[in-house]
Tab-separated table of N, CA and C in Angstrom:
chain	number	residue	atom	x	y	z
A	1	MET	N	76.152	114.255	122.183
A	1	MET	CA	77.315	113.270	120.954
A	1	MET	C	77.666	114.529	120.079
A	2	GLN	N	76.977	115.349	119.503
A	2	GLN	CA	77.026	116.254	118.458
A	2	GLN	C	77.844	117.029	118.948
A	3	ARG	N	77.593	117.926	120.674
A	3	ARG	CA	78.344	118.764	120.925
A	3	ARG	C	79.667	118.280	121.267
A	4	ARG	N	80.149	117.281	121.629
A	4	ARG	CA	81.276	116.425	121.950
A	4	ARG	C	82.027	116.202	120.687
A	5	LEU	N	81.361	115.879	119.283
A	5	LEU	CA	82.373	116.297	118.064
A	5	LEU	C	82.578	117.540	117.956
A	6	PHE	N	81.442	118.473	118.189
A	6	PHE	CA	81.923	119.591	117.903
A	6	PHE	C	83.389	120.145	118.676
A	7	LEU	N	83.174	119.857	119.791
A	7	LEU	CA	84.264	120.420	120.905
A	7	LEU	C	85.347	119.703	120.458
A	8	ALA	N	85.457	118.448	119.912
A	8	ALA	CA	86.630	117.763	119.728
A	8	ALA	C	87.374	118.286	118.259
A	9	GLY	N	86.414	118.951	117.218
A	9	GLY	CA	86.851	119.422	116.548
A	9	GLY	C	87.647	120.735	116.644
A	10	LEU	N	87.029	121.422	117.425
A	10	LEU	CA	87.713	122.709	117.823
A	10	LEU	C	88.886	122.486	118.573
A	11	ALA	N	89.056	121.609	119.133
A	11	ALA	CA	90.198	121.316	119.996
A	11	ALA	C	91.541	120.898	118.797
A	12	LEU	N	91.211	120.036	117.856
A	12	LEU	CA	91.918	119.855	116.669
A	12	LEU	C	92.242	120.812	115.458
A	13	ALA	N	91.802	121.467	115.717
A	13	ALA	CA	91.826	122.967	114.498
A	13	ALA	C	93.403	123.081	114.048
A	14	PRO	N	94.073	123.139	114.973
A	14	PRO	CA	95.383	123.410	114.696
A	14	PRO	C	96.282	122.304	114.051
A	15	ILE	N	95.619	121.262	113.896
A	15	ILE	CA	96.592	120.075	113.476
A	15	ILE	C	96.146	120.246	111.782
A	16	SER	N	97.118	119.703	110.846
A	16	SER	CA	96.987	119.723	109.688
A	16	SER	C	95.733	119.288	109.440
A	17	ALA	N	94.934	119.320	107.930
A	17	ALA	CA	93.607	119.043	107.544
A	17	ALA	C	93.694	117.754	107.555
A	18	SER	N	94.437	116.968	106.797
A	18	SER	CA	94.471	115.535	106.906
A	18	SER	C	94.551	114.944	108.575
A	19	LEU	N	94.993	115.418	109.232
A	19	LEU	CA	95.398	114.676	110.593
A	19	LEU	C	94.060	115.230	111.606
A	20	ALA	N	93.300	116.383	111.180
A	20	ALA	CA	92.072	116.689	111.842
A	20	ALA	C	90.900	115.669	111.476
A	21	ARG	N	91.105	115.227	110.222
A	21	ARG	CA	89.699	114.427	109.782
A	21	ARG	C	90.315	113.050	110.279
A	22	SER	N	91.272	112.567	110.305
A	22	SER	CA	91.395	111.331	111.149
A	22	SER	C	91.438	111.116	112.465
A	23	VAL	N	91.322	112.203	113.252
A	23	VAL	CA	91.285	112.375	114.707
A	23	VAL	C	89.783	112.632	115.242
A	24	PRO	N	88.898	112.053	115.479
A	24	PRO	CA	87.480	112.756	115.604
A	24	PRO	C	87.262	113.070	117.320
A	25	SER	N	88.051	112.335	118.182
A	25	SER	CA	87.724	113.111	119.469
A	25	SER	C	89.324	112.701	120.268
A	26	THR	N	89.235	112.885	121.384
A	26	THR	CA	90.284	113.104	122.113
A	26	THR	C	90.668	111.781	122.717
A	27	PHE	N	89.876	111.094	122.380
A	27	PHE	CA	90.469	109.279	122.747
A	27	PHE	C	90.656	108.854	121.376
A	28	ILE	N	91.853	107.944	121.390
A	28	ILE	CA	92.197	107.354	119.897
A	28	ILE	C	92.159	105.791	120.189
A	29	ALA	N	91.710	105.337	119.054
A	29	ALA	CA	92.138	103.631	118.971
A	29	ALA	C	93.284	103.289	118.782
A	30	PRO	N	94.120	102.054	119.552
A	30	PRO	CA	95.622	101.664	119.128
A	30	PRO	C	96.065	101.986	117.793
A	31	ARG	N	94.903	101.268	116.955
A	31	ARG	CA	95.414	101.194	115.536
A	31	ARG	C	95.647	102.529	114.845
A	32	LEU	N	94.864	103.632	115.280
A	32	LEU	CA	95.012	104.824	114.675
A	32	LEU	C	96.018	105.491	115.273
A	33	ALA	N	96.262	105.388	116.269
A	33	ALA	CA	97.439	106.039	117.272
A	33	ALA	C	98.649	105.612	116.442
A	34	LYS	N	98.852	104.147	116.220
A	34	LYS	CA	100.321	103.472	115.563
A	34	LYS	C	100.181	104.212	114.329
A	35	GLU	N	99.064	104.284	113.387
A	35	GLU	CA	99.243	104.906	112.108
A	35	GLU	C	99.646	106.361	112.289
A	36	LEU	N	99.184	107.422	112.974
A	36	LEU	CA	99.465	108.637	113.217
A	36	LEU	C	100.958	108.641	113.683
A	37	MET	N	101.311	107.842	114.608
A	37	MET	CA	102.780	107.942	115.374
A	37	MET	C	103.921	107.858	113.849
A	38	ALA	N	103.787	107.243	113.046
A	38	ALA	CA	104.419	106.626	111.927
A	38	ALA	C	104.299	108.059	110.958
A	39	LYS	N	103.057	108.568	111.012
A	39	LYS	CA	103.315	110.013	110.031
A	39	LYS	C	103.824	111.256	110.512
A	40	HIS	N	103.766	111.310	112.208
A	40	HIS	CA	104.030	112.157	112.927
A	40	HIS	C	105.008	111.888	113.887
A	41	PRO	N	106.080	111.690	113.523
A	41	PRO	CA	107.581	111.242	114.586
A	41	PRO	C	107.891	112.414	115.141
A	42	ASP	N	107.174	113.493	115.001
A	42	ASP	CA	107.396	114.312	116.355
A	42	ASP	C	106.698	114.406	117.257
A	43	ALA	N	105.441	113.400	117.175
A	43	ALA	CA	104.828	113.882	118.253
A	43	ALA	C	105.261	112.826	119.638
A	44	VAL	N	104.608	113.141	120.714
A	44	VAL	CA	105.030	112.626	122.017
A	44	VAL	C	104.306	111.411	122.537
A	45	ILE	N	104.774	110.857	123.222
A	45	ILE	CA	104.118	109.610	123.950
A	45	ILE	C	104.341	109.731	124.983
A	46	LEU	N	103.310	110.142	126.062
A	46	LEU	CA	103.242	110.641	127.150
A	46	LEU	C	102.777	109.224	128.125
A	47	ASP	N	103.401	108.971	129.275
A	47	ASP	CA	103.214	107.662	130.106
A	47	ASP	C	102.625	108.516	131.423
A	48	VAL	N	101.389	108.233	131.966
A	48	VAL	CA	100.924	109.384	133.037
A	48	VAL	C	100.991	108.415	134.520
A	49	ARG	N	101.804	107.101	134.473
A	49	ARG	CA	101.691	106.491	135.615
A	49	ARG	C	102.809	106.516	136.348
A	50	THR	N	102.917	106.029	137.441
A	50	THR	CA	104.300	106.216	138.120
A	50	THR	C	105.281	105.840	137.637
A	51	PRO	N	106.581	106.595	138.421
A	51	PRO	CA	107.765	105.934	137.739
A	51	PRO	C	108.124	104.362	137.748
A	52	GLU	N	107.477	103.725	138.868
A	52	GLU	CA	107.579	102.499	139.289
A	52	GLU	C	106.945	101.584	137.885
A	53	GLU	N	105.787	102.158	137.660
A	53	GLU	CA	104.863	101.483	136.551
A	53	GLU	C	105.711	101.563	135.345
A	54	PHE	N	106.316	102.695	135.110
A	54	PHE	CA	106.682	102.948	133.575
A	54	PHE	C	108.205	102.120	133.646
A	55	ARG	N	108.815	102.029	134.456
A	55	ARG	CA	109.885	101.048	134.528
A	55	ARG	C	109.595	99.612	134.310
A	56	SER	N	108.676	99.219	134.502
A	56	SER	CA	108.222	97.855	134.467
A	56	SER	C	107.797	97.491	132.898
A	57	GLU	N	107.082	98.566	132.576
A	57	GLU	CA	106.868	98.272	131.051
A	57	GLU	C	106.166	99.678	130.369
A	58	ARG	N	106.624	99.881	129.255
A	58	ARG	CA	106.415	101.086	128.631
A	58	ARG	C	105.953	101.017	127.035
A	59	ILE	N	105.477	101.756	126.169
A	59	ILE	CA	105.171	102.004	125.191
A	59	ILE	C	106.508	102.301	124.541
A	60	PRO	N	107.087	101.861	123.590
A	60	PRO	CA	108.765	102.580	123.569
A	60	PRO	C	108.845	103.764	123.009
A	61	GLY	N	109.871	104.440	123.460
A	61	GLY	CA	109.806	105.936	122.946
A	61	GLY	C	108.689	107.092	123.964
A	62	ALA	N	108.477	106.522	124.917
A	62	ALA	CA	107.511	106.893	125.784
A	62	ALA	C	108.362	107.683	127.092
A	63	ILE	N	107.666	109.032	127.199
A	63	ILE	CA	108.135	109.850	128.393
A	63	ILE	C	107.374	109.692	129.229
A	64	ASN	N	107.899	109.459	130.827
A	64	ASN	CA	106.989	109.352	131.608
A	64	ASN	C	106.666	110.805	132.573
A	65	LEU	N	105.450	111.232	132.377
A	65	LEU	CA	104.889	112.271	133.226
A	65	LEU	C	103.880	111.915	134.468
A	66	PRO	N	104.308	111.463	135.204
A	66	PRO	CA	103.021	110.936	136.503
A	66	PRO	C	102.112	112.237	136.159
A	67	VAL	N	100.581	111.574	135.992
A	67	VAL	CA	99.796	112.778	136.326
A	67	VAL	C	99.668	113.540	137.454
A	68	ALA	N	100.241	113.125	138.732
A	68	ALA	CA	100.603	113.818	139.673
A	68	ALA	C	101.373	115.242	139.426
A	69	GLU	N	102.220	114.934	138.464
A	69	GLU	CA	103.226	116.150	138.212
A	69	GLU	C	102.495	117.046	137.119
A	70	ILE	N	101.643	116.643	136.648
A	70	ILE	CA	100.679	117.516	135.452
A	70	ILE	C	100.081	118.529	136.620
A	71	VAL	N	98.991	117.825	137.579
A	71	VAL	CA	98.055	118.498	138.132
A	71	VAL	C	99.010	119.872	138.754
A	72	LYS	N	100.091	119.372	139.110
A	72	LYS	CA	101.129	120.453	139.945
A	72	LYS	C	101.641	121.413	138.803
A	73	GLY	N	101.386	121.296	137.611
A	73	GLY	CA	101.655	122.262	136.738
A	73	GLY	C	103.468	122.020	136.140
A	74	LYS	N	103.852	120.883	136.973
A	74	LYS	CA	105.158	120.756	136.479
A	74	LYS	C	105.666	119.631	135.227
A	75	LEU	N	105.946	120.791	134.317
A	75	LEU	CA	105.876	119.807	132.751
A	75	LEU	C	107.277	119.955	132.381
A	76	PRO	N	107.650	119.012	131.581
A	76	PRO	CA	109.497	118.965	131.171
A	76	PRO	C	109.608	119.892	130.130
A	77	ALA	N	110.830	119.885	129.657
A	77	ALA	CA	110.909	120.877	128.652
A	77	ALA	C	110.250	119.959	127.275
A	78	GLN	N	110.383	118.914	127.168
A	78	GLN	CA	109.806	118.234	125.597
A	78	GLN	C	108.449	118.494	125.660
A	79	LEU	N	107.500	119.196	126.634
A	79	LEU	CA	106.539	119.487	126.311
A	79	LEU	C	105.890	121.394	126.189
A	80	ASP	N	107.080	121.818	125.335
A	80	ASP	CA	107.149	123.194	125.459
A	80	ASP	C	106.555	123.545	124.300
A	81	ASP	N	105.979	122.578	123.090
A	81	ASP	CA	105.087	123.363	121.942
A	81	ASP	C	103.769	122.296	122.391
A	82	LYS	N	102.602	123.650	122.583
A	82	LYS	CA	101.466	123.013	122.978
A	82	LYS	C	100.337	122.642	121.810
A	83	ASN	N	101.085	123.024	120.489
A	83	ASN	CA	100.495	122.446	119.415
A	83	ASN	C	100.909	121.262	118.640
A	84	ARG	N	101.776	120.723	119.151
A	84	ARG	CA	102.032	119.317	118.915
A	84	ARG	C	101.437	118.539	119.030
A	85	LEU	N	101.429	117.084	118.739
A	85	LEU	CA	100.677	116.222	118.710
A	85	LEU	C	101.189	115.197	120.131
A	86	TYR	N	100.411	115.012	121.144
A	86	TYR	CA	100.429	114.152	122.193
A	86	TYR	C	99.882	112.788	122.478
A	87	PHE	N	100.197	111.700	122.692
A	87	PHE	CA	99.787	110.828	123.002
A	87	PHE	C	99.685	110.341	124.032
A	88	VAL	N	98.585	110.293	125.071
A	88	VAL	CA	98.641	109.919	126.785
A	88	VAL	C	97.991	108.601	126.762
A	89	TYR	N	98.940	107.701	127.576
A	89	TYR	CA	98.269	106.468	128.116
A	89	TYR	C	98.413	106.258	129.583
A	90	CYS	N	97.909	105.372	130.201
A	90	CYS	CA	98.352	105.132	131.573
A	90	CYS	C	98.000	103.396	131.584
A	91	ARG	N	97.648	103.035	132.772
A	91	ARG	CA	97.447	101.578	133.238
A	91	ARG	C	96.044	100.922	132.415
A	92	SER	N	95.249	101.855	132.354
A	92	SER	CA	93.593	101.360	132.330
A	92	SER	C	92.761	102.216	131.474
A	93	GLY	N	93.286	103.688	131.281
A	93	GLY	CA	92.951	105.028	131.048
A	93	GLY	C	92.010	105.841	131.410
A	94	ARG	N	92.019	105.532	132.898
A	94	ARG	CA	91.518	106.477	134.016
A	94	ARG	C	92.246	107.634	133.867
A	95	ARG	N	93.334	107.628	134.499
A	95	ARG	CA	94.493	108.602	134.635
A	95	ARG	C	94.560	109.711	133.350
A	96	SER	N	94.988	108.693	132.315
A	96	SER	CA	95.122	109.349	130.956
A	96	SER	C	94.046	110.129	130.599
A	97	ALA	N	92.519	110.177	130.772
A	97	ALA	CA	91.831	110.565	130.771
A	97	ALA	C	91.933	112.067	131.392
A	98	LEU	N	91.866	111.943	132.660
A	98	LEU	CA	92.461	113.008	133.368
A	98	LEU	C	93.512	113.832	132.800
A	99	ALA	N	94.413	113.483	132.558
A	99	ALA	CA	95.868	113.892	131.979
A	99	ALA	C	95.335	114.439	130.845
A	100	VAL	N	94.551	114.114	129.973
A	100	VAL	CA	93.878	115.079	128.584
A	100	VAL	C	93.454	116.180	128.803
A	101	LYS	N	92.399	116.179	129.743
A	101	LYS	CA	92.027	117.181	130.440
A	101	LYS	C	92.640	118.443	131.169
A	102	LEU	N	93.516	117.898	131.875
A	102	LEU	CA	94.373	118.862	132.582
A	102	LEU	C	95.107	119.599	131.460
A	103	LEU	N	95.760	118.618	130.492
A	103	LEU	CA	96.793	119.375	129.635
A	103	LEU	C	95.893	120.151	128.662
A	104	GLU	N	94.758	119.771	128.304
A	104	GLU	CA	93.695	120.788	127.649
A	104	GLU	C	93.333	122.080	128.645
A	105	ALA	N	93.300	121.986	129.580
A	105	ALA	CA	93.561	123.227	130.366
A	105	ALA	C	94.442	124.003	130.586
A	106	LEU	N	95.826	123.407	130.419
A	106	LEU	CA	96.990	124.122	130.168
A	106	LEU	C	97.327	124.608	128.984
A	107	GLY	N	95.997	124.500	127.635
A	107	GLY	CA	96.219	125.159	126.475
A	107	GLY	C	96.659	124.372	125.594
A	108	PHE	N	97.250	122.840	125.689
A	108	PHE	CA	97.367	121.935	124.768
A	108	PHE	C	96.607	121.688	124.056
A	109	LYS	N	96.464	121.771	122.788
A	109	LYS	CA	95.531	121.637	121.753
A	109	LYS	C	95.206	120.080	121.038
A	110	ASN	N	96.153	119.419	121.267
A	110	ASN	CA	96.186	118.345	120.382
A	110	ASN	C	96.521	116.781	121.289
A	111	ALA	N	96.246	116.773	122.430
A	111	ALA	CA	96.228	115.600	123.577
A	111	ALA	C	95.156	114.809	123.135
A	112	CYS	N	95.963	113.332	122.920
A	112	CYS	CA	94.690	112.394	122.697
A	112	CYS	C	95.064	111.338	123.596
A	113	ASN	N	94.098	110.772	124.349
A	113	ASN	CA	93.814	109.781	125.224
A	113	ASN	C	94.106	108.334	124.229
A	114	LEU	N	95.336	107.617	124.629
A	114	LEU	CA	94.944	106.295	124.436
A	114	LEU	C	94.444	105.031	124.961
A	115	GLY	N	93.964	105.695	126.292
A	115	GLY	CA	93.751	104.698	127.358
A	115	GLY	C	94.564	104.006	127.774
A	116	GLY	N	94.406	102.714	128.026
A	116	GLY	CA	95.527	102.175	128.704
A	116	GLY	C	96.594	101.221	128.135
A	117	ILE	N	97.523	100.984	128.680
A	117	ILE	CA	98.576	99.973	128.293
A	117	ILE	C	98.128	98.706	128.170
A	118	LEU	N	97.337	98.197	128.908
A	118	LEU	CA	96.577	97.207	129.202
A	118	LEU	C	96.015	96.677	127.572
A	119	ASP	N	95.573	97.882	126.896
A	119	ASP	CA	94.893	97.569	125.826
A	119	ASP	C	95.711	97.816	124.411
A	120	TRP	N	97.187	98.436	124.678
A	120	TRP	CA	97.622	98.362	123.883
A	120	TRP	C	98.546	97.171	123.183
A	121	PRO	N	97.971	96.756	121.711
A	121	PRO	CA	98.576	95.566	121.146
A	121	PRO	C	99.809	95.426	120.330
A	122	TYR	N	100.451	96.561	120.238
A	122	TYR	CA	101.803	96.614	119.961
A	122	TYR	C	103.045	96.240	120.757
A	123	GLU	N	103.984	96.730	120.174
A	123	GLU	CA	105.230	96.312	121.111
A	123	GLU	C	105.240	97.366	122.518
A	124	ILE	N	105.862	96.599	123.526
A	124	ILE	CA	105.888	97.310	124.746
A	124	ILE	C	107.387	96.668	125.561
A	125	GLU	N	107.926	97.560	125.639
A	125	GLU	CA	109.551	97.743	126.390
A	125	GLU	C	109.096	97.304	127.979
A	126	ARG	N	110.429	96.327	128.178
A	126	ARG	CA	110.243	96.097	129.633
A	126	ARG	C	111.864	96.343	130.317
């Protein structure tokens, strides 16, 4: 557990001091994510589900980037800043956890796993 917290702290070092204190690991609860989204309007929300799933429902403002595209290294221009704050979600949390690991391997410093849209208690676009 201590090692995980230490590694999470290293991954979040580039974020401002106040943000780093409020995000202890790569998984982030919806309530805290919503607060951080309000404080950091330049943050990117990534939906790593399939395009069909994305069309059916999504978190407002999300960009669709299927996890398969991340595996291939095909990243859109919106992901040009590896120090920006990224919130990643899928349906249940499994694909988003993988996507966060892949993004971290590609050098992204501040990718947080929101888990699944099934657990998102706020507004959803349909």
